[in-house]
Amino acid sequence: MNKLRGEANVFIPTIIDVEASGFGASSYPIEVGVINQSGKKFCNLIKPQNDWTHWDARAESLHGISRQLLAQKGLPVQEVCLQLNQFLMGQTVYSDGWVVDDTWLIELFNAAKVVMQFHVSSLEMILNETQMSQRHSTKDKLFQKMKEPRHRASSDAALIQNTFVTTRR
């Protein structure tokens, strides 16, 4: 369990975030970002599978990731999964959008035919009552101070982790 420097017993969770092609059941993962307990980030664009065709322009306007960018810079699903497994081996990682993020990760790993070597859990599982009541307003304040774009996987993961730590103090 990692602790903040100079502060005893402050747990820092590893956070994962997934951006997708849309908002519905037909959508698929296009970017995955992680920030681990020591602050190291992992982020990759994902090259869509041939049968992943759904695209929602509203989602693109949020995350700013185009199909063309995915075609040019996206990595094959198997490569993304192997790198994620290496980065997160044996850990529990947390998501503030677990219902959709876990579904997209399962879809990603199934497409790659790779076994996920880490566990994804809902961030709500580790939030106390104070954190639950303060997290949205704190996240909004921290976002105003960010120098990175919102709705990109690794910057969102960092914002979520920072919100967790800030509300825990």
mmCIF file of C-alpha atoms in Angstrom, residues 46-164:
data_model
loop_
_atom_site.group_PDB
_atom_site.id
_atom_site.type_symbol
_atom_site.label_atom_id
_atom_site.label_comp_id
_atom_site.label_asym_id
_atom_site.label_seq_id
_atom_site.Cartn_x
_atom_site.Cartn_y
_atom_site.Cartn_z
ATOM 1 C CA ILE A 46 -6.437 1.551 -29.352
ATOM 2 C CA LYS A 47 -6.745 0.634 -33.018
ATOM 3 C CA PRO A 48 -10.360 -0.525 -33.497
ATOM 4 C CA GLN A 49 -11.053 -4.096 -34.545
ATOM 5 C CA ASN A 50 -12.637 -4.489 -38.004
ATOM 6 C CA ASP A 51 -16.014 -5.335 -36.431
ATOM 7 C CA TRP A 52 -15.902 -2.294 -34.102
ATOM 8 C CA THR A 53 -17.784 0.155 -36.298
ATOM 9 C CA HIS A 54 -20.016 2.248 -34.014
ATOM 10 C CA TRP A 55 -18.950 5.898 -33.834
ATOM 11 C CA ASP A 56 -20.675 8.716 -31.977
ATOM 12 C CA ALA A 57 -19.734 12.282 -32.960
ATOM 13 C CA ARG A 58 -20.860 13.520 -29.514
ATOM 14 C CA ALA A 59 -18.288 11.259 -27.836
ATOM 15 C CA GLU A 60 -15.607 12.453 -30.259
ATOM 16 C CA SER A 61 -16.434 16.071 -29.413
ATOM 17 C CA LEU A 62 -15.805 15.266 -25.715
ATOM 18 C CA HIS A 63 -12.542 13.340 -25.954
ATOM 19 C CA GLY A 64 -11.235 14.846 -29.195
ATOM 20 C CA ILE A 65 -10.031 11.507 -30.555
ATOM 21 C CA SER A 66 -10.856 10.995 -34.232
ATOM 22 C CA ARG A 67 -11.107 7.762 -36.173
ATOM 23 C CA GLN A 68 -8.191 9.002 -38.267
ATOM 24 C CA LEU A 69 -6.018 9.450 -35.159
ATOM 25 C CA LEU A 70 -6.869 5.910 -34.020
ATOM 26 C CA ALA A 71 -5.982 4.522 -37.457
ATOM 27 C CA GLN A 72 -2.639 6.356 -37.428
ATOM 28 C CA LYS A 73 -1.565 6.095 -33.787
ATOM 29 C CA GLY A 74 -3.700 3.359 -32.241
ATOM 30 C CA LEU A 75 -1.968 0.171 -31.120
ATOM 31 C CA PRO A 76 -3.359 -3.310 -31.832
ATOM 32 C CA VAL A 77 -5.611 -4.635 -29.061
ATOM 33 C CA GLN A 78 -3.216 -7.457 -28.170
ATOM 34 C CA GLU A 79 -0.301 -5.060 -27.698
ATOM 35 C CA VAL A 80 -2.382 -2.747 -25.474
ATOM 36 C CA CYS A 81 -3.519 -5.687 -23.333
ATOM 37 C CA LEU A 82 -0.018 -7.097 -22.919
ATOM 38 C CA GLN A 83 1.303 -3.673 -21.905
ATOM 39 C CA LEU A 84 -1.571 -3.157 -19.457
ATOM 40 C CA ASN A 85 -0.920 -6.560 -17.903
ATOM 41 C CA GLN A 86 2.761 -5.742 -17.515
ATOM 42 C CA PHE A 87 2.009 -2.326 -15.954
ATOM 43 C CA LEU A 88 -0.744 -3.598 -13.609
ATOM 44 C CA MET A 89 0.154 -7.252 -12.937
ATOM 45 C CA GLY A 90 -1.690 -8.567 -9.875
ATOM 46 C CA GLN A 91 -3.053 -5.200 -8.773
ATOM 47 C CA THR A 92 -6.530 -3.962 -8.033
ATOM 48 C CA VAL A 93 -7.179 -0.771 -9.985
ATOM 49 C CA TYR A 94 -10.093 1.578 -9.454
ATOM 50 C CA SER A 95 -12.474 3.311 -11.849
ATOM 51 C CA ASP A 96 -15.014 6.051 -11.181
ATOM 52 C CA GLY A 97 -17.011 4.713 -14.141
ATOM 53 C CA TRP A 98 -16.625 1.034 -13.308
ATOM 54 C CA VAL A 99 -19.838 -0.123 -14.997
ATOM 55 C CA VAL A 100 -18.701 1.039 -18.434
ATOM 56 C CA ASP A 101 -14.907 0.952 -17.997
ATOM 57 C CA ASP A 102 -14.914 -2.677 -16.843
ATOM 58 C CA THR A 103 -17.219 -3.633 -19.735
ATOM 59 C CA TRP A 104 -14.904 -1.926 -22.257
ATOM 60 C CA LEU A 105 -11.822 -3.572 -20.718
ATOM 61 C CA ILE A 106 -13.495 -6.987 -20.926
ATOM 62 C CA GLU A 107 -14.306 -6.276 -24.585
ATOM 63 C CA LEU A 108 -10.695 -5.201 -25.199
ATOM 64 C CA PHE A 109 -9.166 -8.290 -23.592
ATOM 65 C CA ASN A 110 -11.674 -10.635 -25.272
ATOM 66 C CA ALA A 111 -10.851 -9.147 -28.680
ATOM 67 C CA ALA A 112 -7.137 -9.638 -27.967
ATOM 68 C CA LYS A 113 -7.668 -13.167 -26.618
ATOM 69 C CA VAL A 114 -5.532 -12.185 -23.621
ATOM 70 C CA VAL A 115 -6.359 -12.905 -19.956
ATOM 71 C CA MET A 116 -6.549 -9.782 -17.802
ATOM 72 C CA GLN A 117 -3.878 -10.086 -15.081
ATOM 73 C CA PHE A 118 -5.317 -7.354 -12.833
ATOM 74 C CA HIS A 119 -8.657 -6.650 -11.180
ATOM 75 C CA VAL A 120 -10.861 -3.588 -11.770
ATOM 76 C CA SER A 121 -13.049 -2.334 -8.926
ATOM 77 C CA SER A 122 -15.411 0.574 -8.450
ATOM 78 C CA LEU A 123 -13.844 3.632 -6.827
ATOM 79 C CA GLU A 124 -16.917 3.861 -4.607
ATOM 80 C CA MET A 125 -15.678 0.714 -2.835
ATOM 81 C CA ILE A 126 -12.854 2.703 -1.202
ATOM 82 C CA LEU A 127 -14.489 6.126 -0.672
ATOM 83 C CA ASN A 128 -15.607 7.171 2.794
ATOM 84 C CA GLU A 129 -18.734 9.294 3.390
ATOM 85 C CA THR A 130 -16.806 12.576 3.412
ATOM 86 C CA GLN A 131 -15.141 11.727 0.117
ATOM 87 C CA MET A 132 -18.489 10.772 -1.402
ATOM 88 C CA SER A 133 -20.007 14.127 -0.434
ATOM 89 C CA GLN A 134 -16.991 16.228 -1.532
ATOM 90 C CA ARG A 135 -15.713 14.438 -4.603
ATOM 91 C CA HIS A 136 -17.687 16.210 -7.339
ATOM 92 C CA SER A 137 -17.057 19.755 -6.105
ATOM 93 C CA THR A 138 -13.396 18.932 -5.374
ATOM 94 C CA LYS A 139 -12.951 17.360 -8.813
ATOM 95 C CA ASP A 140 -14.408 20.485 -10.457
ATOM 96 C CA LYS A 141 -12.013 22.756 -8.492
ATOM 97 C CA LEU A 142 -9.003 20.576 -9.308
ATOM 98 C CA PHE A 143 -9.994 20.468 -12.985
ATOM 99 C CA GLN A 144 -9.914 24.273 -13.117
ATOM 100 C CA LYS A 145 -6.222 24.098 -12.058
ATOM 101 C CA MET A 146 -5.273 21.323 -14.511
ATOM 102 C CA LYS A 147 -3.076 22.040 -17.482
ATOM 103 C CA GLU A 148 -4.070 18.841 -19.303
ATOM 104 C CA PRO A 149 -7.190 18.285 -21.426
ATOM 105 C CA ARG A 150 -10.227 16.671 -19.844
ATOM 106 C CA HIS A 151 -11.756 13.477 -21.228
ATOM 107 C CA ARG A 152 -8.429 11.972 -22.197
ATOM 108 C CA ALA A 153 -7.815 8.755 -20.334
ATOM 109 C CA SER A 154 -4.548 9.411 -18.489
ATOM 110 C CA SER A 155 -5.378 13.019 -17.539
ATOM 111 C CA ASP A 156 -8.802 11.926 -16.275
ATOM 112 C CA ALA A 157 -7.176 9.114 -14.276
ATOM 113 C CA ALA A 158 -4.775 11.635 -12.702
ATOM 114 C CA LEU A 159 -7.663 13.991 -11.879
ATOM 115 C CA ILE A 160 -9.622 11.154 -10.261
ATOM 116 C CA GLN A 161 -6.592 10.099 -8.201
ATOM 117 C CA ASN A 162 -5.880 13.701 -7.154
ATOM 118 C CA THR A 163 -9.540 14.110 -6.144
ATOM 119 C CA PHE A 164 -9.339 10.935 -4.038
#
